[in-house]
Tab-separated table of C-alpha atoms in Angstrom:
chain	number	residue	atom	x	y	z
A	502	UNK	CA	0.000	0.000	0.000
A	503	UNK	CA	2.693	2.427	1.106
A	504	UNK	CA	4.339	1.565	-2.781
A	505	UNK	CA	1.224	2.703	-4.326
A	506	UNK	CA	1.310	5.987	-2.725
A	507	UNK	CA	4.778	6.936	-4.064
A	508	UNK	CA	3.892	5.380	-7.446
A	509	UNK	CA	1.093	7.663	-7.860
A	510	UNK	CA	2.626	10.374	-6.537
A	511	UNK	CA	5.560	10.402	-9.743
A	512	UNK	CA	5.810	13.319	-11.548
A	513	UNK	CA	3.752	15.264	-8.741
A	514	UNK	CA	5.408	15.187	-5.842
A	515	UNK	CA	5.835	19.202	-5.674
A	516	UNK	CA	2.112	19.703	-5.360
A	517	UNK	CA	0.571	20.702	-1.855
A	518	UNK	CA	-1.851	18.022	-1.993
A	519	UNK	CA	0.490	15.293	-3.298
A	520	UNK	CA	3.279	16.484	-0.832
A	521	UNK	CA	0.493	17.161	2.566
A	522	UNK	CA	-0.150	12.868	2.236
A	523	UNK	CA	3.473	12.341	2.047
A	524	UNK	CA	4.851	14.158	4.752
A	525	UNK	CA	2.479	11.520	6.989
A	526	UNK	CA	2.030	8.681	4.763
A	527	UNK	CA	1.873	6.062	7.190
A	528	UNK	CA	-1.242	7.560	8.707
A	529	UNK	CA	-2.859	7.953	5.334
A	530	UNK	CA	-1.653	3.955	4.354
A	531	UNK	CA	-3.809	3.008	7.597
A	532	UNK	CA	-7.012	5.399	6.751
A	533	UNK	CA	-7.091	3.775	2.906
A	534	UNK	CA	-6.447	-0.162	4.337
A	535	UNK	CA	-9.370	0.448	6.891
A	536	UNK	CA	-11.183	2.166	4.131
A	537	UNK	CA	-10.816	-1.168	1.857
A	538	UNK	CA	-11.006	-3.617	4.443
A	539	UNK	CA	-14.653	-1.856	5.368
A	540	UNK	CA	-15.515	-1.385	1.629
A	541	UNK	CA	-16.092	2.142	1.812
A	542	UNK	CA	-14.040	3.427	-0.742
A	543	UNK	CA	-16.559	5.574	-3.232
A	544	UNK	CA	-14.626	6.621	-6.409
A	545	UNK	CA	-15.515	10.646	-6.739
A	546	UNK	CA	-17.738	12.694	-9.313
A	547	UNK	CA	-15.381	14.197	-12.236
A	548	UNK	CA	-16.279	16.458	-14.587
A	549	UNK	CA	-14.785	15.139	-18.244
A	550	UNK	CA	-11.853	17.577	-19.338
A	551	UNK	CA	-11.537	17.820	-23.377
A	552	UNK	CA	-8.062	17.896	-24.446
A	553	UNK	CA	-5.962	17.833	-28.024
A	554	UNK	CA	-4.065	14.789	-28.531
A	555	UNK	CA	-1.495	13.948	-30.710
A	556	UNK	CA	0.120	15.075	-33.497
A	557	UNK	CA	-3.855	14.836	-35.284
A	558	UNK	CA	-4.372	17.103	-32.141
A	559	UNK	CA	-7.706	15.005	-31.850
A	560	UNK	CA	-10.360	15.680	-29.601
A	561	UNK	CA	-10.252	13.740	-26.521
A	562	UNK	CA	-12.284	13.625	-22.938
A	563	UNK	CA	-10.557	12.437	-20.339
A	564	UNK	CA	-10.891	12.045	-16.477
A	565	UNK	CA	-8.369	13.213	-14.035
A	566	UNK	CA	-8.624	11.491	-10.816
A	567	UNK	CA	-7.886	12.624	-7.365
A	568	UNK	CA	-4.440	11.937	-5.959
A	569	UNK	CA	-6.341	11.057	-2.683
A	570	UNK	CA	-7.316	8.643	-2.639
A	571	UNK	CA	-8.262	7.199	-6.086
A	572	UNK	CA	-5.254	7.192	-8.066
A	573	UNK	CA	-3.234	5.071	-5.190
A	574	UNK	CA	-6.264	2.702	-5.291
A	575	UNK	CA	-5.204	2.595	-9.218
A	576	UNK	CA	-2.248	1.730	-8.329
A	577	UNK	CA	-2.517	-0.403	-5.232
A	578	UNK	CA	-4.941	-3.299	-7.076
A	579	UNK	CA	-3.031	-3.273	-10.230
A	580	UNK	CA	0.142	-3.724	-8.091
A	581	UNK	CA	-1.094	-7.207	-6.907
A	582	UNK	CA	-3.363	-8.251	-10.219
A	583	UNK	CA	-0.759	-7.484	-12.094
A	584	UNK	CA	2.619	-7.257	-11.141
A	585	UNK	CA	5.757	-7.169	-12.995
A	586	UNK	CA	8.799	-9.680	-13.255
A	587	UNK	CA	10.484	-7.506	-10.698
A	588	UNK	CA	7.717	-7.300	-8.280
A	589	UNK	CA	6.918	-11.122	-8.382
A	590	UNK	CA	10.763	-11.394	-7.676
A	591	UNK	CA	10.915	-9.457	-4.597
A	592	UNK	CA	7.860	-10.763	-2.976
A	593	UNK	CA	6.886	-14.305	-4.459
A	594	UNK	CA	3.198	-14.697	-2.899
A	595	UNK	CA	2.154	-12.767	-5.834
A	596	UNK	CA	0.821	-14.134	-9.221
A	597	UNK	CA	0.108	-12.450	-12.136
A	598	UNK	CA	-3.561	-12.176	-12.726
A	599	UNK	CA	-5.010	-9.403	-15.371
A	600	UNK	CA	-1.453	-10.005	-17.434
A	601	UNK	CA	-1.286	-13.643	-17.534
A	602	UNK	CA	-0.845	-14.618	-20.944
A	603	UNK	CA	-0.459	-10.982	-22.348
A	604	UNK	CA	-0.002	-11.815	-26.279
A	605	UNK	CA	3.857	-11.532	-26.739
A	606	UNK	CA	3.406	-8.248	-29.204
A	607	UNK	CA	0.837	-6.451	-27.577
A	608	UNK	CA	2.502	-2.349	-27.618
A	609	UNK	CA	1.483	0.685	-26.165
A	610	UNK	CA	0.366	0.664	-22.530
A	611	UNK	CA	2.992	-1.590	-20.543
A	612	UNK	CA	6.040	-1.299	-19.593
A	613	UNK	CA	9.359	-1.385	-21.563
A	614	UNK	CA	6.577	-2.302	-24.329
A	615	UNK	CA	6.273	1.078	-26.412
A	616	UNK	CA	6.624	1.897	-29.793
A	617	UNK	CA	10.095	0.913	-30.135
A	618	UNK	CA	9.738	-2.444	-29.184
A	619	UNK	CA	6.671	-2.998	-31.818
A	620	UNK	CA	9.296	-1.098	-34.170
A	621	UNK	CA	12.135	-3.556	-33.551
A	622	UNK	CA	9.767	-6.629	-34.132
A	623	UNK	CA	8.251	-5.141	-37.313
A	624	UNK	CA	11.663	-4.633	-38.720
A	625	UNK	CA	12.940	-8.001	-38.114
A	626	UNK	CA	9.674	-9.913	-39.675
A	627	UNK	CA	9.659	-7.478	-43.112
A	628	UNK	CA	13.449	-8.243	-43.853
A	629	UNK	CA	14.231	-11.472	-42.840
A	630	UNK	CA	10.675	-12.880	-43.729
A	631	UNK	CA	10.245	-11.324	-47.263
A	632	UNK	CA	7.578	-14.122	-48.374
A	633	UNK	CA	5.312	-14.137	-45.611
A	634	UNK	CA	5.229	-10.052	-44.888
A	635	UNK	CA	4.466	-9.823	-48.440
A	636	UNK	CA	0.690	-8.035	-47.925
A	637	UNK	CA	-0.245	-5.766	-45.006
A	638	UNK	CA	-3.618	-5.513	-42.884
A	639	UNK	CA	-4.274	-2.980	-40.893
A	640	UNK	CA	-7.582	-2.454	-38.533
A	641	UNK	CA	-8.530	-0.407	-35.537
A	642	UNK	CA	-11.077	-0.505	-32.998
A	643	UNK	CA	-13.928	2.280	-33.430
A	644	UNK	CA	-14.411	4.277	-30.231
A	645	UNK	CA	-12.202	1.703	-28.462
A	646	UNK	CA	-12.396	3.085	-24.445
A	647	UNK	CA	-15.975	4.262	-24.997
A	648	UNK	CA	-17.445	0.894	-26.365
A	649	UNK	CA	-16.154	-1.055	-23.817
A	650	UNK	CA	-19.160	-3.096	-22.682
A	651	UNK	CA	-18.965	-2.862	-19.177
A	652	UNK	CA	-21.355	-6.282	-18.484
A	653	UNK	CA	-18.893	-8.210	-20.944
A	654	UNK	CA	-15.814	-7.174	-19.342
A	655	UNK	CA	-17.074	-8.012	-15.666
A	656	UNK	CA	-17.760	-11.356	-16.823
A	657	UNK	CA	-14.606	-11.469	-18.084
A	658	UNK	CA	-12.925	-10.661	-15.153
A	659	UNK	CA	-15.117	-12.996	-12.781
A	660	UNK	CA	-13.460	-15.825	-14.807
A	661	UNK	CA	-9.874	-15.095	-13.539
A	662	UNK	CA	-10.516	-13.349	-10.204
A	663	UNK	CA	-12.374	-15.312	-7.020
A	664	UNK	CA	-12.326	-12.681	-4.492
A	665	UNK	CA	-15.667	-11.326	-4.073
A	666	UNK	CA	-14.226	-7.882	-2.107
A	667	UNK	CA	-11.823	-7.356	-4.886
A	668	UNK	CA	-14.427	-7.655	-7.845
A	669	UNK	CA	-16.550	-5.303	-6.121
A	670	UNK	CA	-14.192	-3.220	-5.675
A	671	UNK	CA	-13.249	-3.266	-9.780
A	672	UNK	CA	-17.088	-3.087	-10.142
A	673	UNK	CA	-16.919	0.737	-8.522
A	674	UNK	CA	-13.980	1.583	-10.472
A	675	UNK	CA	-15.463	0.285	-14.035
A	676	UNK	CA	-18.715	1.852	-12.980
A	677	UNK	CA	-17.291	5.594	-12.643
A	678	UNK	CA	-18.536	6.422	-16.121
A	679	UNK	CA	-21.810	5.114	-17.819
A	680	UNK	CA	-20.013	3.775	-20.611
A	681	UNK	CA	-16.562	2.378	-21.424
A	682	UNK	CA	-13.755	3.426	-19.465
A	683	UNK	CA	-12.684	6.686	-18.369
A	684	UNK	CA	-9.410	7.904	-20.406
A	685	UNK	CA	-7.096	8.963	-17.541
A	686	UNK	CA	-7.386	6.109	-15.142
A	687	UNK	CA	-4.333	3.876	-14.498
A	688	UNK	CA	-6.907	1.129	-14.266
A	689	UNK	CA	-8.123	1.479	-17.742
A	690	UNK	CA	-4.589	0.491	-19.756
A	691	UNK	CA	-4.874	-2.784	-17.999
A	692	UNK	CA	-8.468	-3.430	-18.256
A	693	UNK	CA	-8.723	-2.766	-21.954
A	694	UNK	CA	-5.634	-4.984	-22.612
A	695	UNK	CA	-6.939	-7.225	-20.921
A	696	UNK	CA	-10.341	-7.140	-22.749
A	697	UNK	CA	-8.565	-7.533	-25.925
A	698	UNK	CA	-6.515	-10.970	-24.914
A	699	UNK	CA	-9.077	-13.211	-26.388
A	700	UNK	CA	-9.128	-10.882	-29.653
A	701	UNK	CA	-5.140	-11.596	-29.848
A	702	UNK	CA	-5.705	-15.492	-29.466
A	703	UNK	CA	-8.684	-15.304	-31.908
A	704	UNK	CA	-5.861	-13.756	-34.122
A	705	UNK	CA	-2.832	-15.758	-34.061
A	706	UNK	CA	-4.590	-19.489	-33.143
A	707	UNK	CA	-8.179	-19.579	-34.765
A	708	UNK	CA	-9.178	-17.217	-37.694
A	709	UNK	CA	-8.016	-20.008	-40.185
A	710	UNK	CA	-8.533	-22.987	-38.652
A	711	UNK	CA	-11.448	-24.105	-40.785
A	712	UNK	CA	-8.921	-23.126	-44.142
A	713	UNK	CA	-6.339	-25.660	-41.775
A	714	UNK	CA	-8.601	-28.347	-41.192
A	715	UNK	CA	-9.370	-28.345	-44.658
A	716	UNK	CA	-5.910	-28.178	-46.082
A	717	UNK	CA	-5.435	-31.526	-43.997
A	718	UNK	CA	-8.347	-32.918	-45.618
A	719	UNK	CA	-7.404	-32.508	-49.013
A	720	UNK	CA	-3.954	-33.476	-48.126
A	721	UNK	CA	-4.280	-37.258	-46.558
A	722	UNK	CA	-7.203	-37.543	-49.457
A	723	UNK	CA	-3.933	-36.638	-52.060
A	724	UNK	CA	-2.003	-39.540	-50.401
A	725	UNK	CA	-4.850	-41.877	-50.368
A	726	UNK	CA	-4.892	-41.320	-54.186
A	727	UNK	CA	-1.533	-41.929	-54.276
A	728	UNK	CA	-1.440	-44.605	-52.400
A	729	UNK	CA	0.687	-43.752	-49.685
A	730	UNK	CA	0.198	-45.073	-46.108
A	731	UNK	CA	3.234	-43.287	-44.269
A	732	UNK	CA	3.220	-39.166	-44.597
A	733	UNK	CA	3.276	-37.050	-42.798
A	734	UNK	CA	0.912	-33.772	-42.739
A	735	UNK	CA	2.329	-30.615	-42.947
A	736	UNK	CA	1.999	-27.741	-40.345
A	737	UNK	CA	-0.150	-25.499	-41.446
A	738	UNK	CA	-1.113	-21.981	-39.900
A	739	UNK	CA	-4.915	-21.082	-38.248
A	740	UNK	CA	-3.372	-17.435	-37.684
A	741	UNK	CA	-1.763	-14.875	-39.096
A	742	UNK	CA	2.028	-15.211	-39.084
A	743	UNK	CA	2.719	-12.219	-37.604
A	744	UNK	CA	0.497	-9.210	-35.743
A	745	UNK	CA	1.242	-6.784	-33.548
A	746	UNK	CA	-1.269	-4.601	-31.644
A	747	UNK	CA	-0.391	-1.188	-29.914
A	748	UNK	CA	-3.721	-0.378	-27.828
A	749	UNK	CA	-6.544	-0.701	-30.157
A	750	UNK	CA	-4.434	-0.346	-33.708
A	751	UNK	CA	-3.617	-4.104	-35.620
A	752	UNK	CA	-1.298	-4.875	-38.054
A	753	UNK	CA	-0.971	-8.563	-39.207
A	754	UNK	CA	1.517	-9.444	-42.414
A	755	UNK	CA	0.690	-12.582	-44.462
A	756	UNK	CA	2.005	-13.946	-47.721
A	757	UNK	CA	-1.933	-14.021	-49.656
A	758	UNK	CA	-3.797	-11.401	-50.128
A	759	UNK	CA	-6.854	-13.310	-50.460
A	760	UNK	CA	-6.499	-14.910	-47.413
A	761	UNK	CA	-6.041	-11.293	-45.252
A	762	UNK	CA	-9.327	-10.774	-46.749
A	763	UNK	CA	-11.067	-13.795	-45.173
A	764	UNK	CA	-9.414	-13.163	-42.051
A	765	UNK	CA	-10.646	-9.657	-42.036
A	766	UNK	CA	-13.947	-11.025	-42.307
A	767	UNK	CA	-13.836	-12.885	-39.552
A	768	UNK	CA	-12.027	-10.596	-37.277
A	769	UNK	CA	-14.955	-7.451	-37.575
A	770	UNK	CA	-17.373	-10.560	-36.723
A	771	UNK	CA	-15.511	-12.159	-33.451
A	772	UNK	CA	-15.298	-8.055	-32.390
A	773	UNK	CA	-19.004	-7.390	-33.095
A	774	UNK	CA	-20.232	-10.830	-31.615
A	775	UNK	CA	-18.305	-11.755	-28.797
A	776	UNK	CA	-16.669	-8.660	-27.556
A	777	UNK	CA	-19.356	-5.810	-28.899
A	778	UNK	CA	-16.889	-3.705	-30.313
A	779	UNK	CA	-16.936	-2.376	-33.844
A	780	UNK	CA	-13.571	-2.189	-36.507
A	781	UNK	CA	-13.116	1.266	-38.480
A	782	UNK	CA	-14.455	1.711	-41.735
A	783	UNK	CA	-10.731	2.982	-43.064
A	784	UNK	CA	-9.178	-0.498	-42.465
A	785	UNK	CA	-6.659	-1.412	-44.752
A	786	UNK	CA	-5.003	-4.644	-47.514
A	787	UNK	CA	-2.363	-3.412	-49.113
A	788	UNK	CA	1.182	-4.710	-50.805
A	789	UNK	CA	4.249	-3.632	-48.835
A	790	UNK	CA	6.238	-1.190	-50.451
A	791	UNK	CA	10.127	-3.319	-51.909
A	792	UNK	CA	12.452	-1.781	-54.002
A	793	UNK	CA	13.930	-2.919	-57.491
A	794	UNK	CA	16.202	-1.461	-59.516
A	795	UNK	CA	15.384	0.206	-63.183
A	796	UNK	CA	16.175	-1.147	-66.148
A	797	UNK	CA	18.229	0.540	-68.783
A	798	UNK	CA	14.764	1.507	-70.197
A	799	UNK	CA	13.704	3.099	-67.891
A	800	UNK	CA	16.712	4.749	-66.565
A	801	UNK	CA	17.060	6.176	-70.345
A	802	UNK	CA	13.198	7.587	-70.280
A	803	UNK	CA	14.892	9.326	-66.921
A	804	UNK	CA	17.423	10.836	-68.712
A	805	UNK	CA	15.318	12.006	-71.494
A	806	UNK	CA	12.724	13.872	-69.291
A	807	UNK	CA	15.561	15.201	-67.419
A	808	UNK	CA	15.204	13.776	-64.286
A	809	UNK	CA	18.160	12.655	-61.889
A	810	UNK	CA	19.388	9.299	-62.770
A	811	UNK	CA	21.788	8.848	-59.073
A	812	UNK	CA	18.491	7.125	-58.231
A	813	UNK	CA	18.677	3.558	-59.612
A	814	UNK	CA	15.802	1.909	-57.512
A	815	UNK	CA	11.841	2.582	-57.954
A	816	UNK	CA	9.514	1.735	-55.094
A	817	UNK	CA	6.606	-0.260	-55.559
A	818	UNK	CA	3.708	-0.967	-53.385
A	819	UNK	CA	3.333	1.108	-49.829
A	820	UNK	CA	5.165	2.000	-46.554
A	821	UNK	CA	3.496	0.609	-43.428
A	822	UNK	CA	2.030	3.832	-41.529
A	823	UNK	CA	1.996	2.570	-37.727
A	824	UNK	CA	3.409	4.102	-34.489
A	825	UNK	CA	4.459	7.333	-36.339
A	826	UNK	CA	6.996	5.301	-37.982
A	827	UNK	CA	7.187	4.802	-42.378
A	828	UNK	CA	8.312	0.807	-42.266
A	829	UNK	CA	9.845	0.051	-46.013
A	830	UNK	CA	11.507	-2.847	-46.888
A	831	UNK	CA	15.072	-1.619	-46.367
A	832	UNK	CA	14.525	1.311	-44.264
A	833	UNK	CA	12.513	2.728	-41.242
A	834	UNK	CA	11.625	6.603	-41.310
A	835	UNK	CA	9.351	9.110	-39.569
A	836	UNK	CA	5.844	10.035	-39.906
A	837	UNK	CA	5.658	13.299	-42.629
A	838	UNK	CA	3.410	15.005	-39.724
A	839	UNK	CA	5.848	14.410	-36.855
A	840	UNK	CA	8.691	15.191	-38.985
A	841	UNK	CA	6.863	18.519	-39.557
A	842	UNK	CA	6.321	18.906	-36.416
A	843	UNK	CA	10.181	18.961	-34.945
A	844	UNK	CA	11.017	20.710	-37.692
A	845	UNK	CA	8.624	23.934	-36.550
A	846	UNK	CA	9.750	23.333	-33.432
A	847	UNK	CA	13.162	23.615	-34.001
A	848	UNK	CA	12.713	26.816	-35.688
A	849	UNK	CA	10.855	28.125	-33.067
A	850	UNK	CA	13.057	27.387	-30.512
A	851	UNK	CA	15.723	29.578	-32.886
A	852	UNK	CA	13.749	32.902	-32.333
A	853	UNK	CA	13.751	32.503	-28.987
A	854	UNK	CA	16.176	34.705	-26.798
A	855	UNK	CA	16.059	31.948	-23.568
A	856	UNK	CA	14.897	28.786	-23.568
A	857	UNK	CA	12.690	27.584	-20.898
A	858	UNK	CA	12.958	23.819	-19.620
A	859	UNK	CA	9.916	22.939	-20.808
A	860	UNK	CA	10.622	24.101	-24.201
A	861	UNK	CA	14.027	21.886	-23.845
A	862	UNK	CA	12.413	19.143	-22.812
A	863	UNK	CA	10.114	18.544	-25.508
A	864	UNK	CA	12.330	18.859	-27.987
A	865	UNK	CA	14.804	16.475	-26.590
A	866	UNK	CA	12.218	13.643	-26.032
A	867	UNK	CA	12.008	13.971	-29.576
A	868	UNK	CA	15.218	13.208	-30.735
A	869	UNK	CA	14.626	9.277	-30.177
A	870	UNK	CA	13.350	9.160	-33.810
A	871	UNK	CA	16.110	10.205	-35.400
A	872	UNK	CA	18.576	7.883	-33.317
A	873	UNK	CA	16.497	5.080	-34.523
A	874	UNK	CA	15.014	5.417	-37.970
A	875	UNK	CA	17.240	5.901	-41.039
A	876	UNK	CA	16.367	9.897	-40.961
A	877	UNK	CA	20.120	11.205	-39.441
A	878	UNK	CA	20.165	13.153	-42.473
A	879	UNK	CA	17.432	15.217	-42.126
A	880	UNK	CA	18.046	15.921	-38.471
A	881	UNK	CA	21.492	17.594	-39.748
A	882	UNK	CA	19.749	19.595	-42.507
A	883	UNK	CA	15.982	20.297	-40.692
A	884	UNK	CA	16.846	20.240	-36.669
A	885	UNK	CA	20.950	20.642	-35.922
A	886	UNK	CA	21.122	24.128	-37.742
A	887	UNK	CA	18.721	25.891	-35.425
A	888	UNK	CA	19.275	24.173	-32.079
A	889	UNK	CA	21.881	23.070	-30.130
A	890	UNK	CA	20.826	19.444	-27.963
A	891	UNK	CA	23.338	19.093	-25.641
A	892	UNK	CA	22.632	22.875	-24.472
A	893	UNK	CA	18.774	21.747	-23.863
A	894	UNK	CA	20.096	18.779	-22.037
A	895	UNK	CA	22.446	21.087	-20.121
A	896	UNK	CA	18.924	23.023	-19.301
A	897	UNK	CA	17.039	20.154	-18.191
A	898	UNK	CA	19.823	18.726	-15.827
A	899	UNK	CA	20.558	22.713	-14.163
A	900	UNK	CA	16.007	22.583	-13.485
A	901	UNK	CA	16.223	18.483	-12.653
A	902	UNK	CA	19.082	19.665	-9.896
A	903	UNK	CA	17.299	22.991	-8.564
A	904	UNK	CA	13.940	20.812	-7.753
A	905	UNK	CA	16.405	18.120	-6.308
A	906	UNK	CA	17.708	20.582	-4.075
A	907	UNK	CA	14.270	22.251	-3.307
A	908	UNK	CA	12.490	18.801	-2.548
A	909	UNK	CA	15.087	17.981	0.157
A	910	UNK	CA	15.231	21.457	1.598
A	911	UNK	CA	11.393	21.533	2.417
């Protein structure tokens, strides 16, 4: 319990409310465990806040719970449902509950899991696995948080959890908003990937296992004809080869197009059926993009329209769009819109007579996309000319010390 109350307070601790609970924390550990012993925790009444998210800067409502004493209850049950390697480590009475059998590729909400780590997977599949990454879906969930059925995922939960204190308890927190759940909860990362498990399964194990079963068919009828009594069957796949899911946003690779379609089929109708959720209408088949190199025909037509002939590859097909990354066959690059975006940021940041840390900071967090995607080059031509990163990250460390010193003074 005492855990959860520094967890939640991370990022906060300079507040008065955040740092009045601390300064006593042992007496506010005993109010909240006699408050959940007795079952009288209430979760409050919050008015929906509308923010811009993203580089879309799309319309979002979220919920900001209190520091006391909702988001350590956040915390403090997701610590024991679902705790990391680490935690299980130090204190082996606990089991892993909600993440238990987490699908191996599922990005996004937990940790050391973020784009990156989708990033590194994708990369590996499309280049070593050129015949079976050949064709691209892409789907994602409708209104994901807010079409959460909240009578499906209860039942859901009452299959892995026994305690009857503990499910009411999740009860109160699911039931804080009509419908769905509330953007801005720690709870709700959790419960949504853990709504989405049997979706992954469906995925990898069953959408063609009636294509399998009748591969098999036709296969021992083949040796029949044949007259063969020893053979043996070949493995055949009832999922996609490879899919990887960052919150509500799929992307599977196959080697058939045809067959992406069936599985598309039956994807939208295991959502709509067993989990009541709905795919986008903008979901996606397409080829991905390869290079090949022109042929002396074409590099002539190049040279007669008076176009640059140092280029001696075309591309054909399309780059996979996902995690603000531009996945091609030989290289990785950055989303157009986010490239924009440091870009005008960088400029900005020019103008300015003295930078402020905030200012420093978020253009340093940004700098991970150019360490990792093939896009150095534009970060010396676009970004290096106008600022100066170790001088932000000379900025950030003099504020990081000052509140240091501050925080141990008071």
């Amino acid at each position: 319990m005492r855990k959860a109350f520094f967890k939640a307070a991370k990022g906060k601790r300079n507040r008065k409310d955040v740092k009045k609970v601390l300064d006593n924390v042992d007496k506010h550990v005993a109010i909240l465990r006699g408050m959940l012993i007795r079952e009288e925790f209430r979760p409050a009444h919050h008015r929906p806040v509308t923010i811009n998210d993203g580089y879309k800067l799309k319309k979002r409502k979220i919920i900001k719970p209190y520091y006391k004493y909702e988001q350590v209850v956040h915390h403090a049950i997701f610590q024991v449902l679902a705790p990391s390697d680490k935690d299980i480590k130090e204190n082996p009475s606990l089991k892993k509950v909600i993440n238990r059998g987490f699908y191996e590729y599922t990005c996004g909400s937990l940790k050391g899991r973020g784009a990156h780590y989708g990033k590194k997977y994708i990369e590996r599949w499309i280049r070593n696995d050129v015949k079976n990454t050949k064709y691209v879906l892409k789907i994602d969930i409708r209104h994901f948080y807010d079409s959460i059925p909240h009578d499906k995922l209860k039942a859901k939960l009452r299959r892995v959890i026994a305690d009857e204190k503990t499910l009411r308890l999740l009860d109160l927190i699911i039931d804080a908003v009509p419908e769905g759940l509330p953007l801005g909860y720690d709870t709700s990362k959790w419960l949504a990937d853990f709504y989405l498990q049997d979706l992954d399964h469906y995925i990898k194990q069953e959408v063609w296992k009636p294509e399998k079963e009748r591969k098999v068919q036709n296969y021992v009828k083949r040796m029949e004809r044949k007259g063969i009594t020893k053979y043996k069957i070949p493995k055949y796949a009832c999922g996609l080869p490879y899919m990887v899911r960052y919150v509500d946003d799929i992307v599977g690779f196959a080697a058939n197009k045809r067959e992406l379609k069936i599985a598309l089929e039956r994807i939208e109708t295991f959502c709509r059926e067993n989990l009541g959720l709905e795919i986008k209408a903008n979901k996606q088949i397409f080829p991905l993009s390869k290079e090949i190199k022109l042929t002396e025909k074409e590099m002539e037509k190049r040279r007669k329209e008076g176009k640059s002939v140092k280029e001696t590859v075309k591309e054909i097909g399309r780059a996979l769009d996902f995690m603000g990354f531009l996945f091609r066959r030989t290289r990785t690059t950055i989303r157009k819109a986010i490239l924009y975006r440091i870009t005008r940021k960088a400029r900005k940041l020019a103008k300015k007579e003295k930078i402020n840390w905030y200012d420093a900071c978020s253009m340093v967090s940004r700098m991970g996309y150019f360490k990792y995607t093939d896009a150095y080059n534009v970060y010396l031509d676009r970004v290096k000319p106008y600022v100066n990163i170790k001088r932000l990250k000379k900025i950030i460390s003099n504020h990081e010390r000052k509140g240091r010193v501050a925080y141990a003074a008071s």
